[in-house]
Structures are given as structure tokens and as C-alpha cells.
mmCIF file of C-alpha atoms and ligand atoms in Angstrom:
data_model
loop_
_atom_site.group_PDB
_atom_site.id
_atom_site.type_symbol
_atom_site.label_atom_id
_atom_site.label_comp_id
_atom_site.label_asym_id
_atom_site.label_seq_id
_atom_site.Cartn_x
_atom_site.Cartn_y
_atom_site.Cartn_z
ATOM 1 C CA UNK A 1 -11.531 -43.616 -10.107
ATOM 2 C CA UNK A 2 -8.322 -42.447 -11.318
ATOM 3 C CA UNK A 3 -9.647 -39.406 -13.047
ATOM 4 C CA UNK A 4 -11.411 -38.399 -9.627
ATOM 5 C CA UNK A 5 -8.326 -38.688 -8.073
ATOM 6 C CA UNK A 6 -6.440 -36.617 -10.872
ATOM 7 C CA UNK A 7 -8.940 -33.790 -10.053
ATOM 8 C CA UNK A 8 -8.295 -33.674 -6.438
ATOM 9 C CA UNK A 9 -4.655 -33.673 -6.497
ATOM 10 C CA UNK A 10 -4.861 -30.313 -8.798
ATOM 11 C CA UNK A 11 -7.151 -29.189 -6.402
ATOM 12 C CA UNK A 12 -5.153 -29.620 -3.331
ATOM 13 C CA UNK A 13 -2.447 -28.570 -5.586
ATOM 14 C CA UNK A 14 -4.199 -25.251 -6.469
ATOM 15 C CA UNK A 15 -5.421 -24.351 -2.971
ATOM 16 C CA UNK A 16 -1.675 -24.915 -1.643
ATOM 17 C CA UNK A 17 -0.395 -22.687 -4.408
ATOM 18 C CA UNK A 18 -3.355 -19.801 -3.561
ATOM 19 C CA UNK A 19 -1.919 -20.073 0.001
ATOM 20 C CA UNK A 20 1.196 -19.960 -0.762
ATOM 21 C CA UNK A 21 0.701 -16.804 -2.935
ATOM 22 C CA UNK A 22 -1.022 -15.562 -0.393
ATOM 23 C CA UNK A 23 0.181 -11.014 0.066
ATOM 24 C CA UNK A 24 2.473 -10.356 3.262
ATOM 25 C CA UNK A 25 1.510 -7.136 5.277
ATOM 26 C CA UNK A 26 3.695 -6.236 8.102
ATOM 27 C CA UNK A 27 2.491 -3.816 10.698
ATOM 28 C CA UNK A 28 4.734 -2.244 13.315
ATOM 29 C CA UNK A 29 3.380 -0.550 16.097
ATOM 30 C CA UNK A 30 5.001 1.495 18.695
ATOM 31 C CA UNK A 31 4.130 0.072 21.976
ATOM 32 C CA UNK A 32 1.593 -1.938 23.675
ATOM 33 C CA UNK A 33 2.103 0.464 26.704
ATOM 34 C CA UNK A 34 -0.647 3.019 25.415
ATOM 35 C CA UNK A 35 -4.647 1.867 24.983
ATOM 36 C CA UNK A 36 -4.493 2.797 21.181
ATOM 37 C CA UNK A 37 -1.597 1.553 19.762
ATOM 38 C CA UNK A 38 -3.115 -2.040 21.058
ATOM 39 C CA UNK A 39 -6.737 -0.958 19.434
ATOM 40 C CA UNK A 40 -4.659 -0.093 15.995
ATOM 41 C CA UNK A 41 -2.464 -3.043 16.239
ATOM 42 C CA UNK A 42 -5.605 -5.449 17.075
ATOM 43 C CA UNK A 43 -7.806 -3.985 14.457
ATOM 44 C CA UNK A 44 -5.382 -3.614 11.657
ATOM 45 C CA UNK A 45 -4.466 -7.439 11.955
ATOM 46 C CA UNK A 46 -8.552 -8.161 11.568
ATOM 47 C CA UNK A 47 -8.944 -6.492 8.884
ATOM 48 C CA UNK A 48 -5.814 -6.959 6.993
ATOM 49 C CA UNK A 49 -6.399 -11.125 7.443
ATOM 50 C CA UNK A 50 -10.153 -10.300 6.495
ATOM 51 C CA UNK A 51 -8.930 -9.068 3.114
ATOM 52 C CA UNK A 52 -6.790 -12.150 2.884
ATOM 53 C CA UNK A 53 -3.619 -11.229 3.379
ATOM 54 C CA UNK A 54 -0.756 -12.820 6.076
ATOM 55 C CA UNK A 55 -0.399 -10.358 8.618
ATOM 56 C CA UNK A 56 3.150 -9.972 11.240
ATOM 57 C CA UNK A 57 2.186 -7.524 13.968
ATOM 58 C CA UNK A 58 4.957 -6.163 16.062
ATOM 59 C CA UNK A 59 4.872 -3.679 18.968
ATOM 60 C CA UNK A 60 8.208 -2.584 19.756
ATOM 61 C CA UNK A 61 8.020 -1.632 23.330
ATOM 62 C CA UNK A 62 9.158 1.996 22.983
ATOM 63 C CA UNK A 63 12.228 0.823 21.671
ATOM 64 C CA UNK A 64 13.795 2.335 18.717
ATOM 65 C CA UNK A 65 16.176 -0.228 17.936
ATOM 66 C CA UNK A 66 14.005 -3.477 18.470
ATOM 67 C CA UNK A 67 11.504 -1.605 15.794
ATOM 68 C CA UNK A 68 14.497 -0.929 13.490
ATOM 69 C CA UNK A 69 14.644 -4.729 14.039
ATOM 70 C CA UNK A 70 11.294 -5.701 13.799
ATOM 71 C CA UNK A 71 10.691 -3.742 10.588
ATOM 72 C CA UNK A 72 13.773 -5.272 9.119
ATOM 73 C CA UNK A 73 12.786 -8.592 9.667
ATOM 74 C CA UNK A 74 9.511 -7.776 8.184
ATOM 75 C CA UNK A 75 11.081 -7.312 4.999
ATOM 76 C CA UNK A 76 13.401 -10.302 5.099
ATOM 77 C CA UNK A 77 10.182 -12.668 5.946
ATOM 78 C CA UNK A 78 8.607 -11.486 2.543
ATOM 79 C CA UNK A 79 5.990 -8.558 3.573
ATOM 80 C CA UNK A 80 5.299 -7.054 0.009
ATOM 81 C CA UNK A 81 3.924 -3.482 1.981
ATOM 82 C CA UNK A 82 4.870 -2.423 5.765
ATOM 83 C CA UNK A 83 2.684 -0.145 7.988
ATOM 84 C CA UNK A 84 4.685 1.582 10.758
ATOM 85 C CA UNK A 85 3.576 3.677 13.455
ATOM 86 C CA UNK A 86 7.308 5.086 13.756
ATOM 87 C CA UNK A 87 8.589 5.663 18.099
ATOM 88 C CA UNK A 88 10.732 7.883 16.635
ATOM 89 C CA UNK A 89 10.411 9.247 13.028
ATOM 90 C CA UNK A 90 13.881 9.768 11.659
ATOM 91 C CA UNK A 91 15.212 6.486 13.318
ATOM 92 C CA UNK A 92 14.182 4.221 10.874
ATOM 93 C CA UNK A 93 16.194 5.329 7.706
ATOM 94 C CA UNK A 94 17.861 2.009 7.044
ATOM 95 C CA UNK A 95 15.240 -0.049 7.469
ATOM 96 C CA UNK A 96 13.277 2.218 4.692
ATOM 97 C CA UNK A 97 16.137 1.853 2.322
ATOM 98 C CA UNK A 98 16.052 -1.893 2.715
ATOM 99 C CA UNK A 99 12.227 -1.737 1.765
ATOM 100 C CA UNK A 100 12.905 0.440 -1.489
ATOM 101 C CA UNK A 101 15.953 -2.373 -2.420
ATOM 102 C CA UNK A 102 13.782 -5.029 -2.309
ATOM 103 C CA UNK A 103 10.544 -3.509 -3.243
ATOM 104 C CA UNK A 104 8.850 -3.252 -0.241
ATOM 105 C CA UNK A 105 6.312 -0.270 0.314
ATOM 106 C CA UNK A 106 5.911 1.447 2.781
ATOM 107 C CA UNK A 107 3.015 3.190 4.964
ATOM 108 C CA UNK A 108 3.947 5.638 7.434
ATOM 109 C CA UNK A 109 0.368 4.850 9.818
ATOM 110 C CA UNK A 110 -0.550 8.219 11.947
ATOM 111 C CA UNK A 111 3.226 9.500 12.537
ATOM 112 C CA UNK A 112 4.909 10.696 9.512
ATOM 113 C CA UNK A 113 8.383 8.838 8.644
ATOM 114 C CA UNK A 114 10.760 11.618 8.370
ATOM 115 C CA UNK A 115 13.900 12.333 6.698
ATOM 116 C CA UNK A 116 13.945 9.325 3.969
ATOM 117 C CA UNK A 117 12.274 9.305 0.439
ATOM 118 C CA UNK A 118 11.381 5.861 0.872
ATOM 119 C CA UNK A 119 7.898 6.218 2.224
ATOM 120 C CA UNK A 120 5.338 6.037 -0.172
ATOM 121 C CA UNK A 121 2.249 6.876 1.434
ATOM 122 C CA UNK A 122 0.557 7.984 4.756
ATOM 123 C CA UNK A 123 -2.242 7.704 6.573
ATOM 124 C CA UNK A 124 -3.765 9.792 9.825
ATOM 125 C CA UNK A 125 -5.820 11.667 11.277
ATOM 126 C CA UNK A 126 -5.931 15.496 10.737
ATOM 127 C CA UNK A 127 -3.000 16.357 13.492
ATOM 128 C CA UNK A 128 -3.382 20.011 13.111
ATOM 129 C CA UNK A 129 -6.951 19.916 13.756
ATOM 130 C CA UNK A 130 -6.976 17.918 16.629
ATOM 131 C CA UNK A 131 -4.677 20.917 17.978
ATOM 132 C CA UNK A 132 -7.756 23.383 16.730
ATOM 133 C CA UNK A 133 -10.459 21.572 18.165
ATOM 134 C CA UNK A 134 -8.671 21.446 21.500
ATOM 135 C CA UNK A 135 -7.851 25.293 21.367
ATOM 136 C CA UNK A 136 -11.322 26.227 20.125
ATOM 137 C CA UNK A 137 -12.720 24.225 23.000
ATOM 138 C CA UNK A 138 -10.940 26.218 25.367
ATOM 139 C CA UNK A 139 -11.596 29.473 23.607
ATOM 140 C CA UNK A 140 -15.486 28.415 23.437
ATOM 141 C CA UNK A 141 -15.806 27.215 27.338
ATOM 142 C CA UNK A 142 -14.345 30.365 28.737
ATOM 143 C CA UNK A 143 -15.752 33.016 26.008
ATOM 144 C CA UNK A 144 -12.518 34.501 25.248
ATOM 145 C CA UNK A 145 -14.219 36.465 22.822
ATOM 146 C CA UNK A 146 -16.382 38.556 25.203
ATOM 147 C CA UNK A 147 -14.776 37.614 28.834
ATOM 148 C CA UNK A 148 -12.737 40.205 30.638
ATOM 149 C CA UNK A 149 -10.472 37.225 32.012
ATOM 150 C CA UNK A 150 -7.315 37.307 32.856
ATOM 151 C CA UNK A 151 -7.681 33.562 32.615
ATOM 152 C CA UNK A 152 -4.692 31.273 33.701
ATOM 153 C CA UNK A 153 -3.277 28.410 31.571
ATOM 154 C CA UNK A 154 -0.644 25.684 31.789
ATOM 155 C CA UNK A 155 0.315 24.061 28.312
ATOM 156 C CA UNK A 156 1.877 20.039 28.022
ATOM 157 C CA UNK A 157 2.184 19.122 24.310
ATOM 158 C CA UNK A 158 3.918 15.488 23.433
ATOM 159 C CA UNK A 159 7.065 13.972 22.442
ATOM 160 C CA UNK A 160 9.374 15.799 20.070
ATOM 161 C CA UNK A 161 10.789 12.678 18.544
ATOM 162 C CA UNK A 162 6.890 12.259 17.255
ATOM 163 C CA UNK A 163 6.410 14.963 13.736
ATOM 164 C CA UNK A 164 2.240 14.891 15.074
ATOM 165 C CA UNK A 165 2.882 16.862 18.467
ATOM 166 C CA UNK A 166 3.960 19.804 17.385
ATOM 167 C CA UNK A 167 1.026 19.540 14.400
ATOM 168 C CA UNK A 168 -1.257 19.196 17.642
ATOM 169 C CA UNK A 169 0.711 22.104 19.613
ATOM 170 C CA UNK A 170 0.640 24.488 16.939
ATOM 171 C CA UNK A 171 -2.854 23.941 15.876
ATOM 172 C CA UNK A 172 -4.074 24.785 19.275
ATOM 173 C CA UNK A 173 -1.702 27.506 19.714
ATOM 174 C CA UNK A 174 -2.692 29.342 16.867
ATOM 175 C CA UNK A 175 -6.344 29.785 18.512
ATOM 176 C CA UNK A 176 -4.866 30.459 21.426
ATOM 177 C CA UNK A 177 -1.549 32.617 21.196
ATOM 178 C CA UNK A 178 -4.066 36.035 20.367
ATOM 179 C CA UNK A 179 -5.381 35.813 23.998
ATOM 180 C CA UNK A 180 -2.073 35.202 25.310
ATOM 181 C CA UNK A 181 -0.407 37.764 23.543
ATOM 182 C CA UNK A 182 -2.965 40.698 24.830
ATOM 183 C CA UNK A 183 -2.880 39.192 28.214
ATOM 184 C CA UNK A 184 -6.631 37.457 28.424
ATOM 185 C CA UNK A 185 -4.685 34.339 29.094
ATOM 186 C CA UNK A 186 -1.516 34.478 31.342
ATOM 187 C CA UNK A 187 0.811 31.364 31.427
ATOM 188 C CA UNK A 188 2.278 31.578 35.103
ATOM 189 C CA UNK A 189 5.147 29.335 34.587
ATOM 190 C CA UNK A 190 6.142 30.954 31.692
ATOM 191 C CA UNK A 191 6.445 27.867 29.835
ATOM 192 C CA UNK A 192 4.885 28.456 26.345
ATOM 193 C CA UNK A 193 6.976 27.291 23.626
ATOM 194 C CA UNK A 194 6.883 23.533 22.364
ATOM 195 C CA UNK A 195 10.073 22.934 23.574
ATOM 196 C CA UNK A 196 9.535 24.050 27.058
ATOM 197 C CA UNK A 197 6.505 21.638 27.302
ATOM 198 C CA UNK A 198 6.988 18.761 25.466
ATOM 199 C CA UNK A 199 6.578 15.457 27.084
ATOM 200 C CA UNK A 200 9.270 13.047 25.992
ATOM 201 C CA UNK A 201 7.894 9.862 24.895
ATOM 202 C CA UNK A 202 4.241 11.356 25.922
ATOM 203 C CA UNK A 203 4.259 9.313 29.041
ATOM 204 C CA UNK A 204 1.877 9.863 31.602
ATOM 205 C CA UNK A 205 4.259 9.980 34.587
ATOM 206 C CA UNK A 206 6.717 12.054 32.727
ATOM 207 C CA UNK A 207 3.811 14.618 31.869
ATOM 208 C CA UNK A 208 2.981 14.149 35.608
ATOM 209 C CA UNK A 209 6.146 14.684 37.157
ATOM 210 C CA UNK A 210 6.493 18.112 34.895
ATOM 211 C CA UNK A 211 2.792 19.409 35.797
ATOM 212 C CA UNK A 212 4.157 18.527 39.885
ATOM 213 C CA UNK A 213 6.652 20.699 39.651
ATOM 214 C CA UNK A 214 4.967 23.790 37.731
ATOM 215 C CA UNK A 215 2.377 23.214 40.420
ATOM 216 C CA UNK A 216 4.991 23.214 43.444
ATOM 217 C CA UNK A 217 6.441 26.363 42.094
ATOM 218 C CA UNK A 218 3.368 28.488 40.847
ATOM 219 C CA UNK A 219 0.338 27.119 42.801
ATOM 220 C CA UNK A 220 1.080 26.150 45.902
ATOM 221 C CA UNK A 221 -0.709 29.088 47.862
ATOM 222 C CA UNK A 222 -4.408 27.838 46.315
ATOM 223 C CA UNK A 223 -3.474 29.755 43.340
ATOM 224 C CA UNK A 224 -6.558 29.226 40.578
ATOM 225 C CA UNK A 225 -5.776 27.344 37.537
ATOM 226 C CA UNK A 226 -8.640 28.221 34.764
ATOM 227 C CA UNK A 227 -6.923 25.649 31.667
ATOM 228 C CA UNK A 228 -4.317 23.176 31.633
ATOM 229 C CA UNK A 229 -4.266 22.076 27.651
ATOM 230 C CA UNK A 230 -2.626 18.743 26.983
ATOM 231 C CA UNK A 231 -1.938 17.646 23.469
ATOM 232 C CA UNK A 232 -3.481 13.825 24.349
ATOM 233 C CA UNK A 233 -4.872 11.990 26.768
ATOM 234 C CA UNK A 234 -1.674 9.647 28.250
ATOM 235 C CA UNK A 235 -0.454 13.390 29.154
ATOM 236 C CA UNK A 236 -3.542 14.815 30.573
ATOM 237 C CA UNK A 237 -4.120 11.508 32.302
ATOM 238 C CA UNK A 238 -0.747 13.003 33.990
ATOM 239 C CA UNK A 239 -1.468 16.263 34.576
ATOM 240 C CA UNK A 240 -4.928 15.239 36.391
ATOM 241 C CA UNK A 241 -3.081 12.691 38.440
ATOM 242 C CA UNK A 242 -0.649 16.302 39.609
ATOM 243 C CA UNK A 243 -3.718 18.164 40.017
ATOM 244 C CA UNK A 244 -5.874 15.997 42.160
ATOM 245 C CA UNK A 245 -2.546 15.557 44.456
ATOM 246 C CA UNK A 246 -1.295 19.078 44.843
ATOM 247 C CA UNK A 247 -3.694 21.753 42.950
ATOM 248 C CA UNK A 248 -5.706 23.959 46.095
ATOM 249 C CA UNK A 249 -7.748 26.160 43.481
ATOM 250 C CA UNK A 250 -11.590 26.170 44.238
ATOM 251 C CA UNK A 251 -12.217 25.779 40.203
ATOM 252 C CA UNK A 252 -11.435 22.551 38.497
ATOM 253 C CA UNK A 253 -9.678 23.645 35.500
ATOM 254 C CA UNK A 254 -10.481 22.763 31.891
ATOM 255 C CA UNK A 255 -8.464 19.874 30.817
ATOM 256 C CA UNK A 256 -8.083 18.732 26.915
ATOM 257 C CA UNK A 257 -6.849 15.239 26.045
ATOM 258 C CA UNK A 258 -7.002 12.997 22.574
ATOM 259 C CA UNK A 259 -7.792 9.628 22.041
ATOM 260 C CA UNK A 260 -10.842 8.872 24.358
ATOM 261 C CA UNK A 261 -8.659 5.890 26.158
ATOM 262 C CA UNK A 262 -11.384 4.261 28.367
ATOM 263 C CA UNK A 263 -9.214 5.695 31.408
ATOM 264 C CA UNK A 264 -10.030 9.122 30.100
ATOM 265 C CA UNK A 265 -13.334 8.609 29.097
ATOM 266 C CA UNK A 266 -13.865 7.833 32.655
ATOM 267 C CA UNK A 267 -12.334 10.682 34.078
ATOM 268 C CA UNK A 268 -15.037 12.760 31.501
ATOM 269 C CA UNK A 269 -17.778 10.858 32.549
ATOM 270 C CA UNK A 270 -16.652 12.091 36.350
ATOM 271 C CA UNK A 271 -16.024 15.614 35.298
ATOM 272 C CA UNK A 272 -12.098 15.335 35.918
ATOM 273 C CA UNK A 273 -10.941 15.720 32.021
ATOM 274 C CA UNK A 274 -13.569 18.028 29.833
ATOM 275 C CA UNK A 275 -12.845 16.853 26.325
ATOM 276 C CA UNK A 276 -11.034 14.615 23.834
ATOM 277 C CA UNK A 277 -10.507 14.340 20.797
ATOM 278 C CA UNK A 278 -11.906 10.969 18.887
ATOM 279 C CA UNK A 279 -9.412 9.652 16.441
ATOM 280 C CA UNK A 280 -11.747 6.377 15.405
ATOM 281 C CA UNK A 281 -9.068 3.311 15.229
ATOM 282 C CA UNK A 282 -11.244 1.567 12.968
ATOM 283 C CA UNK A 283 -11.857 4.698 10.128
ATOM 284 C CA UNK A 284 -8.311 4.680 9.881
ATOM 285 C CA UNK A 285 -7.392 1.006 9.716
ATOM 286 C CA UNK A 286 -10.129 0.586 7.143
ATOM 287 C CA UNK A 287 -8.559 3.454 5.527
ATOM 288 C CA UNK A 288 -4.836 1.839 5.105
ATOM 289 C CA UNK A 289 -6.206 -1.608 4.612
ATOM 290 C CA UNK A 290 -7.797 -0.088 1.508
ATOM 291 C CA UNK A 291 -4.348 1.609 0.606
ATOM 292 C CA UNK A 292 -2.752 -1.818 1.059
ATOM 293 C CA UNK A 293 -5.173 -3.325 -1.323
ATOM 294 C CA UNK A 294 -4.948 -0.335 -3.922
ATOM 295 C CA UNK A 295 -0.699 -0.850 -4.067
ATOM 296 C CA UNK A 296 -0.657 -4.424 -4.081
ATOM 297 C CA UNK A 297 -3.337 -4.445 -7.329
ATOM 298 C CA UNK A 298 -1.294 -1.903 -9.150
ATOM 299 C CA UNK A 299 -4.670 0.554 -8.846
ATOM 300 C CA UNK A 300 -3.945 4.139 -7.892
ATOM 301 C CA UNK A 301 -3.839 4.531 -4.198
ATOM 302 C CA UNK A 302 -6.622 7.209 -2.598
ATOM 303 C CA UNK A 303 -5.246 10.164 -0.576
ATOM 304 C CA UNK A 304 -7.197 13.456 -0.260
ATOM 305 C CA UNK A 305 -3.590 15.755 0.620
ATOM 306 C CA UNK A 306 -0.634 16.093 -1.350
ATOM 307 C CA UNK A 307 0.647 19.371 -0.081
ATOM 308 C CA UNK A 308 0.662 18.781 3.954
ATOM 309 C CA UNK A 309 3.419 16.488 5.122
ATOM 310 C CA UNK A 310 6.665 16.818 4.094
ATOM 311 C CA UNK A 311 9.306 14.517 5.943
ATOM 312 C CA UNK A 312 12.150 16.943 4.632
ATOM 313 C CA UNK A 313 12.743 14.662 1.676
ATOM 314 C CA UNK A 314 9.584 14.915 -0.107
ATOM 315 C CA UNK A 315 6.038 15.261 0.222
ATOM 316 C CA UNK A 316 4.387 12.309 0.925
ATOM 317 C CA UNK A 317 1.036 11.703 -0.270
ATOM 318 C CA UNK A 318 -1.531 11.308 2.653
ATOM 319 C CA UNK A 319 -4.653 10.540 3.197
ATOM 320 C CA UNK A 320 -5.955 12.453 6.345
ATOM 321 C CA UNK A 321 -9.354 11.118 8.635
ATOM 322 C CA UNK A 322 -11.378 13.539 10.304
ATOM 323 C CA UNK A 323 -10.962 13.337 14.062
ATOM 324 C CA UNK A 324 -13.869 14.138 16.079
ATOM 325 C CA UNK A 325 -14.747 16.119 19.429
ATOM 326 C CA UNK A 326 -16.192 14.040 22.542
ATOM 327 C CA UNK A 327 -17.061 14.907 25.758
ATOM 328 C CA UNK A 328 -19.034 14.131 29.029
ATOM 329 C CA UNK A 329 -22.313 14.899 27.067
ATOM 330 C CA UNK A 330 -21.884 13.018 23.270
ATOM 331 C CA UNK A 331 -19.738 10.489 24.297
ATOM 332 C CA UNK A 332 -22.805 7.687 24.309
ATOM 333 C CA UNK A 333 -23.145 8.519 21.183
ATOM 334 C CA UNK A 334 -20.086 8.588 19.861
ATOM 335 C CA UNK A 335 -18.340 5.789 21.811
ATOM 336 C CA UNK A 336 -20.971 3.828 22.527
ATOM 337 C CA UNK A 337 -23.298 3.513 20.138
ATOM 338 C CA UNK A 338 -20.804 3.442 17.561
ATOM 339 C CA UNK A 339 -19.617 0.205 19.224
ATOM 340 C CA UNK A 340 -16.573 1.268 19.790
ATOM 341 C CA UNK A 341 -16.893 0.739 23.761
ATOM 342 C CA UNK A 342 -19.026 -0.854 25.728
ATOM 343 C CA UNK A 343 -21.031 0.535 28.957
ATOM 344 C CA UNK A 344 -19.264 -2.114 30.964
ATOM 345 C CA UNK A 345 -15.875 -1.277 29.807
ATOM 346 C CA UNK A 346 -16.366 2.751 30.707
ATOM 347 C CA UNK A 347 -17.966 1.735 34.578
HETATM 348 C C1 BGC B 401 -0.809 9.740 18.574
HETATM 349 C C2 BGC B 401 -1.601 10.030 19.575
HETATM 350 C C3 BGC B 401 -1.364 9.786 20.750
HETATM 351 C C4 BGC B 401 0.273 9.957 20.783
HETATM 352 C C5 BGC B 401 0.548 8.784 22.049
HETATM 353 C C6 BGC B 401 0.208 10.185 18.050
HETATM 354 O O1 BGC B 401 1.083 9.961 17.220
HETATM 355 O O2 BGC B 401 -1.247 10.587 16.867
HETATM 356 O O3 BGC B 401 -2.844 9.887 19.148
HETATM 357 O O4 BGC B 401 -1.940 10.140 21.348
HETATM 358 O O5 BGC B 401 0.862 9.397 19.647
HETATM 359 O O6 BGC B 401 0.959 7.528 21.555
#
């Protein structure tokens, strides 16, 4: 009997020690306002827990001081790795310094953390390629190599505080700029440079307001618009809203996007948005969980790019996942058959 009791005691002790030893991972997401970050957060939490980690997941309401606080708390709470999708890439310096002091590893998630040496890894989708896919879609849809044109286009890009935004813009502009330069594409508003077309905070209403102003100033008399190049879905939604209320042309313009958010996928099905770039949250989260495991077990961390992502202090070793083209023709295969959405969600 004594032996059995002793055995049980040992087993209980062992169990509680293992629980106490469960490694802890912090996940800091920018906001709950956009569908994608909710999905990224939820999926990361699920996969990390499945892998046996304790998880501290926080959303920062798009408020930089809140995110700074949350990351510092994660470090104080004993997280051994923090995974951060920054609101503003350069604003988390003091938290990153604190992480380094305490030996906590940092993975920049989707958006690069800038201007600090204490960023260990970066996991994202190939951001330049996202822009290339959007630009190439426009080029093919208008048959720019052969058609005479001219075609009329406006441009909406992302948040200047997000390092990704310039990559998306540049990828698309590198495809389309030759046609702008030779007059086959006309940007009537004259707003072409990134700083002129950017959307601070990526917000739908900010993009909508700028689109309304452009439409009022340049397209109030039924002038046709062939394309509105948008860097992502939240901005595409704002542009679509503005067009629905203010556009009097005969042809509905091509509108690009990124993320395959539900509202935008519904718009694609309804013919209001032409395409989106699908970045499967599950692929990115799985990659990050793998990286966390490799970091914590001291293995070599899986990266596939050691040249592109310079954060102004160092080139951060990165893993780039592949973005996928989506439109009304292939969304069933890509979004529904893969289990990302159900049919019902898209009704
Ligand atoms: C992400 C995009 C997203 C945008 C707005 C970017 O950093 O890569 O997928 O649409 O932020 O949240």
C-alpha cells in the first residue's frame, strides 16, 4: 500500500512539474477589427496549444502603446518566444530590447519589425509577389500588351507604417508603370506615388473617403474608370462602397484585393470585386509553430530567404509562404474545398 501511495505521489509530482514546465509563447496581433487578424490569432493559438505550449494571445486595438504594453507583459509573464504582427513596425523597440535582455526570442509575424537588431526571424507571405499578382491580373485583364487603350486607373495602397505596404505597391507598380509611362494607362487624379495613394491604418473608411474625393473631383460626369488597383481587401471594400454611391460610368472597373475576406469574397461572387490574393492563415501559422518548436529545441530554424527583408539594422532571416490568386472562378476550390470557409459563410 505504501509503495502504491509513494508511486502515486511521484506520478502527481511529475505531472505538475511537466505542467509547470510547459513552454509559453506570446502572440501579439494588431487588431480585432479586421477579419484576417482574428483568424491568424485564433489559428496560432490553436496550433501552439496542440503542440503543447501555453499561449498568451493579445489583440492591441490598433493602438501602438497598447501593443507595446502587451508585449512587455508577455515577456514579464515568462514567454520564451513572442510572435508579433506589429501595428507600426518601428514602434516596439523598447519591448524588443527587453526581450533580448531576457533571452526571449522574437518572430515578426506577417509584418517586419523595423529599426531594431532584436528580431530573430520573420515569417510572412511573399509581399512583393502579392503586388505582382495584382499588377499582372490587371495587365492580362486589359490585355495591355496588345490593346490600344488608353485605360483609366486609380490606385489605393496600404499603411505607410506597415513595411509590407510598400512591397505590395511596388510589386504591382513594377508591372504597370511601363504602361503608365507610355500613356496606355492614365491615372486621372495624378496620384501615383506611394505617399499619395497610401491608406493610413489600412482602414476601410479612410480608403472610402479618399476614393469619394477622387470620384467627386474627377469622375462626376459619368467618366469611365477601368481599374482601381487596391492593395488589400479592407481598402478595396472602401473603394467599392465609394464607387457604388458615386460612380456614374457604364463599365464597372476592375478592382483588386488581398486576403479573401468574407465581405470581399462575396463581392467577387457578385461581380463587384475582380480578384483577391489568398494568403492562407493556416499555412503561415503552421510555419510559425514549426519555427517556435525549432527555436525552443535549439534546432536550426527553417528559413527560405536571407536577403530581402532588411529592417534598417539587419537582414532578418525569413520564411516566405506563397500567395495564391483567387477570383469568382476558383474561389470554391481554393476557399471552400480547402475548408477555409463554408458555403454558408459566403451566402
Ligand atoms: C497584411 C495584409 C492585410 C493588411 C491590413 C498587411 O500587413 O499583410 O494581409 O490586408 O496588413 O491588415
